[in-house]
C-alpha positions as YAML, in Angstrom:
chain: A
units: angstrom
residues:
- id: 1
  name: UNK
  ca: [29.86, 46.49, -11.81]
- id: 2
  name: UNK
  ca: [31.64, 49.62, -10.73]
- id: 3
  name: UNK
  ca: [30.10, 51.82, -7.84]
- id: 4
  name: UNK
  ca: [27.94, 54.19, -9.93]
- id: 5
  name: UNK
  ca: [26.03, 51.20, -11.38]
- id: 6
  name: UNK
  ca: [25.27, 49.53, -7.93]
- id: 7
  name: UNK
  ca: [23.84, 52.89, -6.74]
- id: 8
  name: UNK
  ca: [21.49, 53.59, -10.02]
- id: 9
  name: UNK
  ca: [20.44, 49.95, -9.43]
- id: 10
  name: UNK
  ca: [19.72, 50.24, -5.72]
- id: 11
  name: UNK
  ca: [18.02, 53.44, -5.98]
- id: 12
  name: UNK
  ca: [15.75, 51.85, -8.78]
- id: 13
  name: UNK
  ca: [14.85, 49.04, -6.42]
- id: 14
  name: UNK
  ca: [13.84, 50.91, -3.98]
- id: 15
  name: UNK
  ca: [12.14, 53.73, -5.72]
- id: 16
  name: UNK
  ca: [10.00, 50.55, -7.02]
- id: 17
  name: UNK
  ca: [9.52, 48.77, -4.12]
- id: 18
  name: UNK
  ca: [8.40, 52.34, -2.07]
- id: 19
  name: UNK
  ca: [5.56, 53.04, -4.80]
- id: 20
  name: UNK
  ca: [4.03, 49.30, -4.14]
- id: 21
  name: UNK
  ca: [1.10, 49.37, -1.68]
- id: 22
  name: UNK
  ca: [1.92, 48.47, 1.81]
- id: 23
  name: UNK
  ca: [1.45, 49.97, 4.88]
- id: 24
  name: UNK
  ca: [3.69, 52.85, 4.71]
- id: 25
  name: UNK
  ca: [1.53, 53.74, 1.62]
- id: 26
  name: UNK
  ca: [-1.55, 53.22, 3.57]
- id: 27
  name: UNK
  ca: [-0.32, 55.48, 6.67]
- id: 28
  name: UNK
  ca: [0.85, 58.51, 4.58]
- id: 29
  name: UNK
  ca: [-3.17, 58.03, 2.75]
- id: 30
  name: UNK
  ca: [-4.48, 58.02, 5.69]
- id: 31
  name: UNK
  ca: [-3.26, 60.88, 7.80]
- id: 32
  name: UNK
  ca: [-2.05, 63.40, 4.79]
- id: 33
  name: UNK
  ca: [-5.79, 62.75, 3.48]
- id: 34
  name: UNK
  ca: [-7.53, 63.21, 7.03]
- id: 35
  name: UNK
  ca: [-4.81, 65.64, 9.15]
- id: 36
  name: UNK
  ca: [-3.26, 67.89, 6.20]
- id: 37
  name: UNK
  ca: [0.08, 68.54, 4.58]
- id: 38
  name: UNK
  ca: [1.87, 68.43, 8.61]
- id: 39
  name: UNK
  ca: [1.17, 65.31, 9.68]
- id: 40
  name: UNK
  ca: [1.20, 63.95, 6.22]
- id: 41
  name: UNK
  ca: [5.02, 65.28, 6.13]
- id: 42
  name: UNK
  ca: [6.61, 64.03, 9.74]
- id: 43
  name: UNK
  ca: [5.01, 60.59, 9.17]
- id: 44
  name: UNK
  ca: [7.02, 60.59, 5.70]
- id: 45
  name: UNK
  ca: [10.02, 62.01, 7.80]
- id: 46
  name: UNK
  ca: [9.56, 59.22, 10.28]
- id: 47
  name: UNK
  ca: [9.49, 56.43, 7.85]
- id: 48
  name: UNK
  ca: [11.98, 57.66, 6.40]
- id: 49
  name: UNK
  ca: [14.21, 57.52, 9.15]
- id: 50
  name: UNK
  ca: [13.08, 54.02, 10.13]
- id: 51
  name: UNK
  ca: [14.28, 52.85, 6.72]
- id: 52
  name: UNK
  ca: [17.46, 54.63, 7.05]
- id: 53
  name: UNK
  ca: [17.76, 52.37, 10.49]
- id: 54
  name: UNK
  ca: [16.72, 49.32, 8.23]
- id: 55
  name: UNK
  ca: [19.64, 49.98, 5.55]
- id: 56
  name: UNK
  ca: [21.87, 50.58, 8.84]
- id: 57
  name: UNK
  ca: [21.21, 47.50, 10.34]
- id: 58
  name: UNK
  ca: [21.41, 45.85, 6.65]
- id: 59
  name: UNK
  ca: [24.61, 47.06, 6.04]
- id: 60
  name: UNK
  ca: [26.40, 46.00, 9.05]
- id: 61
  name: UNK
  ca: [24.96, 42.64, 9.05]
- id: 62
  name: UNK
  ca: [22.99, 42.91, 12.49]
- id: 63
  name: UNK
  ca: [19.71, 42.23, 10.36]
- id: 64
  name: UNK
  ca: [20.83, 39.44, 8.53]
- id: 65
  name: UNK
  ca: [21.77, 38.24, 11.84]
- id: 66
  name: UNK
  ca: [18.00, 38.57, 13.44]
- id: 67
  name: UNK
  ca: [16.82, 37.01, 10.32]
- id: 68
  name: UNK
  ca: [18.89, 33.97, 10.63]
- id: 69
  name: UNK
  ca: [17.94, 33.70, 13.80]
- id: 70
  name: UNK
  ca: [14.17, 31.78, 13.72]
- id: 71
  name: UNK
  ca: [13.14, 33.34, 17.68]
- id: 72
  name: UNK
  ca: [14.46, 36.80, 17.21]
- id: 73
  name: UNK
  ca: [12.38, 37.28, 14.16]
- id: 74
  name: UNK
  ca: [9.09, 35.18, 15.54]
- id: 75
  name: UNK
  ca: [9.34, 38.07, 18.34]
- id: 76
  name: UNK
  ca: [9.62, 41.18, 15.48]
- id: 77
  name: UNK
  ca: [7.00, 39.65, 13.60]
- id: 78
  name: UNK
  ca: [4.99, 39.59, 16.93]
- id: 79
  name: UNK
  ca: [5.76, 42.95, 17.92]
- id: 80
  name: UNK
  ca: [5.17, 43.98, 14.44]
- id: 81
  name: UNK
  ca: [1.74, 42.43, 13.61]
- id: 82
  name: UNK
  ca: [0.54, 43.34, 17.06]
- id: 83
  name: UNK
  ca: [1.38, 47.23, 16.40]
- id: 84
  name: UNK
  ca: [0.01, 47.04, 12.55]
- id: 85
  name: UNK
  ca: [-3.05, 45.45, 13.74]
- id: 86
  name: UNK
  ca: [-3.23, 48.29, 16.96]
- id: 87
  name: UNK
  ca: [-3.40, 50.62, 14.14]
- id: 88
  name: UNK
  ca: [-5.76, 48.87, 12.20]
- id: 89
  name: UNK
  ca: [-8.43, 48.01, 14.72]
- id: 90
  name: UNK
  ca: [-8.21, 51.85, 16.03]
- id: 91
  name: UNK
  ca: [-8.80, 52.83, 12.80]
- id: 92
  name: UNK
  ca: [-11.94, 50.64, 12.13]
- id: 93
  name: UNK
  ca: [-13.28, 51.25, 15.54]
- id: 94
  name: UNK
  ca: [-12.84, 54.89, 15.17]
- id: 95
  name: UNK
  ca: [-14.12, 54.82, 11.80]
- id: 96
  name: UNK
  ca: [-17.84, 52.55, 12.18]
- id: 97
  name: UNK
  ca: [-18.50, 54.40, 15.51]
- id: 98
  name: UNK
  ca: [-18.36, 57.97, 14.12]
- id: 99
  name: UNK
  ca: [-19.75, 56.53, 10.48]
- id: 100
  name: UNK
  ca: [-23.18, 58.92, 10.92]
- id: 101
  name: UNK
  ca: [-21.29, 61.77, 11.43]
- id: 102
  name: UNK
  ca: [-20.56, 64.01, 8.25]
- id: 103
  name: UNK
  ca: [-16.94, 63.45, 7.07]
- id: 104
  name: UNK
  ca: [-15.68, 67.22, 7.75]
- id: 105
  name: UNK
  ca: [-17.08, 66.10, 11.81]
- id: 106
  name: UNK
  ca: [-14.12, 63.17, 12.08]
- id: 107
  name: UNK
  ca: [-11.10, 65.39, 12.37]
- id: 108
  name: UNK
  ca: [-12.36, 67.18, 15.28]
- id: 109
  name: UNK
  ca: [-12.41, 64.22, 17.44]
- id: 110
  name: UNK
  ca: [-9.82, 64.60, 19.83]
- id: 111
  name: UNK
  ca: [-9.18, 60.58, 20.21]
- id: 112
  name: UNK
  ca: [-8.57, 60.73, 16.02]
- id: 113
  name: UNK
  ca: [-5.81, 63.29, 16.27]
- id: 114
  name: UNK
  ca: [-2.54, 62.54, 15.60]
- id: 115
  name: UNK
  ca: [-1.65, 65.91, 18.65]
- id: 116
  name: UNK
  ca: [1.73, 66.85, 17.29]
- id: 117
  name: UNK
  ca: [4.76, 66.52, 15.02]
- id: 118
  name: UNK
  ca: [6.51, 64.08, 17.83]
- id: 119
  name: UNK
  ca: [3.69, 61.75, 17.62]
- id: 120
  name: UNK
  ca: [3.08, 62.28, 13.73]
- id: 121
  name: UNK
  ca: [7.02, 61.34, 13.35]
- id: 122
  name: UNK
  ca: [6.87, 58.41, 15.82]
- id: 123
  name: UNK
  ca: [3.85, 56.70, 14.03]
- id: 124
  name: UNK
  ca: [5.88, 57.05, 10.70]
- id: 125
  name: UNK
  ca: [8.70, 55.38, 12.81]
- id: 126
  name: UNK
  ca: [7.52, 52.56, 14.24]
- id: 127
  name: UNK
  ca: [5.00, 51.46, 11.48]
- id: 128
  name: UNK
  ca: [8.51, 50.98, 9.06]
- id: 129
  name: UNK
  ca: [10.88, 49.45, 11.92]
- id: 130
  name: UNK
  ca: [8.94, 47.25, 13.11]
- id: 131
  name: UNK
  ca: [7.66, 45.86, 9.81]
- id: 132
  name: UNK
  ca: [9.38, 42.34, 9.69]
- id: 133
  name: UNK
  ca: [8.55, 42.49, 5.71]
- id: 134
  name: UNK
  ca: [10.71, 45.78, 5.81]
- id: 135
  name: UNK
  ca: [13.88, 43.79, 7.02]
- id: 136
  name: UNK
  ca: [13.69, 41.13, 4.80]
- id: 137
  name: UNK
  ca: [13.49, 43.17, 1.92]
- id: 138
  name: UNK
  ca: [16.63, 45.34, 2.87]
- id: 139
  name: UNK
  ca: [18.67, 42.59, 3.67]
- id: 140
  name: UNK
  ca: [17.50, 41.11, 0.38]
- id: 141
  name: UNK
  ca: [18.28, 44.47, -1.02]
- id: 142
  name: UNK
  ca: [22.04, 44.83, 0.72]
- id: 143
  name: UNK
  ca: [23.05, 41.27, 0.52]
- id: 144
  name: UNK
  ca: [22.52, 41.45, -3.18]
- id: 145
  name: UNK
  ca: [23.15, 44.73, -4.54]
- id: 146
  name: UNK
  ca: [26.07, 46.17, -1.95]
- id: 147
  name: UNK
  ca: [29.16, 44.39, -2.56]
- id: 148
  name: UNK
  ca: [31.16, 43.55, 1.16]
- id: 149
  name: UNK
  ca: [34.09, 45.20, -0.54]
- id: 150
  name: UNK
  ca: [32.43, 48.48, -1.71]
- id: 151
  name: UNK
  ca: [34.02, 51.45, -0.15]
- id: 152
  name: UNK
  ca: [33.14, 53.36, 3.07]
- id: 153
  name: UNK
  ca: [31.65, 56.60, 0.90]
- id: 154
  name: UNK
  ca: [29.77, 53.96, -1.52]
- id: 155
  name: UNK
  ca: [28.30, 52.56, 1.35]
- id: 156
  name: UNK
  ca: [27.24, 55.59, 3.13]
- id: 157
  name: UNK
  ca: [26.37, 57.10, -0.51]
- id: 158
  name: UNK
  ca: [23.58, 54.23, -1.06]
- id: 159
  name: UNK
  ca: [22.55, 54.85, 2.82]
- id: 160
  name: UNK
  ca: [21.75, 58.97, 1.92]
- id: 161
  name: UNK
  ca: [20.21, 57.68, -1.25]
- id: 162
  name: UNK
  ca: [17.33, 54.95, 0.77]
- id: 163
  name: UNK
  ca: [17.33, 57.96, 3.07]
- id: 164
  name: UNK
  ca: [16.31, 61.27, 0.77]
- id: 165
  name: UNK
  ca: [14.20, 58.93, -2.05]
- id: 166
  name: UNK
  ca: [12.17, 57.69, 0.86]
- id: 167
  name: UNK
  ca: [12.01, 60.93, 2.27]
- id: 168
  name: UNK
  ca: [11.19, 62.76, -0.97]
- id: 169
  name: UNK
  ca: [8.49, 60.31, -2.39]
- id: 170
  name: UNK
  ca: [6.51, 59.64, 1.36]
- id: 171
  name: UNK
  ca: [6.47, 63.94, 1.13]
- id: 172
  name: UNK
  ca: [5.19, 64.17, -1.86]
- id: 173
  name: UNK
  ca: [2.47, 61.90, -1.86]
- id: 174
  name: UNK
  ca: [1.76, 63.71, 1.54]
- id: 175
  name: UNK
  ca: [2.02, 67.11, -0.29]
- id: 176
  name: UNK
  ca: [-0.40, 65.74, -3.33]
- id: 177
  name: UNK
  ca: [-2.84, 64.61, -1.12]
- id: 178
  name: UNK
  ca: [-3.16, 67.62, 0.86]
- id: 179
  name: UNK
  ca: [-3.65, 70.45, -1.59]
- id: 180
  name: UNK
  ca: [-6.81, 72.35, -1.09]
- id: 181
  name: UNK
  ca: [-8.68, 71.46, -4.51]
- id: 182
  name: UNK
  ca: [-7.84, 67.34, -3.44]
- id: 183
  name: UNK
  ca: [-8.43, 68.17, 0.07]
- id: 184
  name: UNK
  ca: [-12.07, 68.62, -0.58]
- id: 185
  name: UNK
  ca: [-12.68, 65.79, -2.73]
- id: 186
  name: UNK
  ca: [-11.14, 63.19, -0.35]
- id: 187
  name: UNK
  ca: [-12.70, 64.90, 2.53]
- id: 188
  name: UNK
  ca: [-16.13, 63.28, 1.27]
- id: 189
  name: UNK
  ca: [-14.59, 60.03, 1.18]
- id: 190
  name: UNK
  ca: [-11.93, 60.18, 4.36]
- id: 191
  name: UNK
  ca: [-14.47, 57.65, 5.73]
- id: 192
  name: UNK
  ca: [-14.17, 54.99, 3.54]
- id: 193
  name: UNK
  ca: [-10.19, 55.94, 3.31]
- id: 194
  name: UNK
  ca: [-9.88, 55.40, 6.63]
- id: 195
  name: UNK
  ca: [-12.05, 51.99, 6.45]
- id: 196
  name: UNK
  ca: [-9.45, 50.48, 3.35]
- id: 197
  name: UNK
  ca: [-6.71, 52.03, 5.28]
- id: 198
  name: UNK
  ca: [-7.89, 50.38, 8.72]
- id: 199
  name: UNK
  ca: [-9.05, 47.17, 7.13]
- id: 200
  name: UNK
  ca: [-5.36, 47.32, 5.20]
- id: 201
  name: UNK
  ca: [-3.56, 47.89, 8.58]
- id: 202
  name: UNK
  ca: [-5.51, 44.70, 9.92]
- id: 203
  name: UNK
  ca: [-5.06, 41.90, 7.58]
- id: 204
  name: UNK
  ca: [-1.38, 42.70, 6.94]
- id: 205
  name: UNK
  ca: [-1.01, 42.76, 11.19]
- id: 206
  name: UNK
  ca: [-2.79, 39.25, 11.01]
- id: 207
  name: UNK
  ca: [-1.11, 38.06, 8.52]
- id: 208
  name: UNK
  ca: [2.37, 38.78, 10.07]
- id: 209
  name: UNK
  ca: [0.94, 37.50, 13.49]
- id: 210
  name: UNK
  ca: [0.09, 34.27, 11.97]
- id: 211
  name: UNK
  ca: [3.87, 33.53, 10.71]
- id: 212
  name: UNK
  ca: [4.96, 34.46, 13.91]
- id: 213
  name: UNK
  ca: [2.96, 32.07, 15.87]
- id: 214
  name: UNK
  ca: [3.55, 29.66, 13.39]
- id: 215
  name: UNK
  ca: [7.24, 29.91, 13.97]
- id: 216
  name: UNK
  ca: [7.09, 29.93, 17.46]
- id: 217
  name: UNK
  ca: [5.00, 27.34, 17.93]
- id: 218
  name: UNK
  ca: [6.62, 25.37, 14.75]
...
């Protein structure tokens, strides 16, 4: 399979794999629906980024190397699930205590505000690196796809490729979300958004928290 074909491949993987729910779905929902087109926008940036680190990493091997290795990845899947579920259970507290409040009320809460780009882009960030599900699936992805002997600008080809689809389709579902005539609509429902989004956030921090005990204590 010559170069071209590996990269149409790869980017078809991925484009796939970024439209399946999961939190990084579930964050962009969230805040694009809630905050605007903004915050919507530096959380995709930030994602983004943190899956360019995860092809990085992927590529030279230092993943493959924490996934091999049954303590280093018990502690990123407990680092991991403990942020997811810090997000979650912020969310659903948040949420149920301001529940009587009419949706429009809930962005004006200080506490609720994501307060600027830098913390809009960090959120994005962290939610992908530290996403142990996220590393398996790129060094699934590299080991399988990226031949050892494909060249320097194939390699860094398929890197700006990951980098710009995630980039462009995180945006755009930010940008969809946050036009004015959508805006309204989901406004009357950011409540319950935030509730799947929170509850989402939750089980999938559990979840991960529970294979990391279990493979610490195993």
């Amino acid at each position: 399979m010559n170069e071209a074909s590996i990269l149409i491949t790869l980017a078809t993987v991925h484009f796939i794999a970024l439209m399946s729910p999961g939190p990084d779905v579930a964050l962009v929902v969230q805040n694009a629906t809630r905050y605007g087109r903004q915050t919507g926008v530096y959380i995709a940036l930030g994602l983004s980024f943190g899956i360019l680190l995860h092809s990085l990493l992927s590529l030279t091997g230092v993943s493959y190397l924490v996934h091999q290795q049954p303590l280093l990845f018990a502690l990123l899947q407990l680092c991991g699930g403990s942020y997811l579920l810090y997000l979650g259970s912020g969310a659903l507290r948040a949420t149920l205590a301001n529940w009587s409040q009419a949706p429009g009320e809930l962005s004006s809460k200080p506490e609720l505000l994501l307060s600027n780009k830098r913390q809009a882009f960090s959120r994005g960030f962290m939610t992908n690196i530290l996403n142990p599900k996220a590393l398996v699936f790129f060094v699934s992805l590299m080991s399988t796809l990226v031949p050892a002997g494909m060249s320097l600008g194939g390699k860094s080809l398929a890197l700006l490729i990951l980098w710009s689809l995630s980039l462009l389709w995180f945006a755009a579902l930010a940008w969809m979300l946050s036009t004015q005539r959508l805006q309204r609509k989901l406004q009357a429902a950011s409540r319950y958004i935030d509730l799947l989004c929170g509850a989402i956030f939750t089980l999938i921090g559990v979840m991960i928290l529970w294979q990391s005990l279990t493979g610490l204590l195993g």
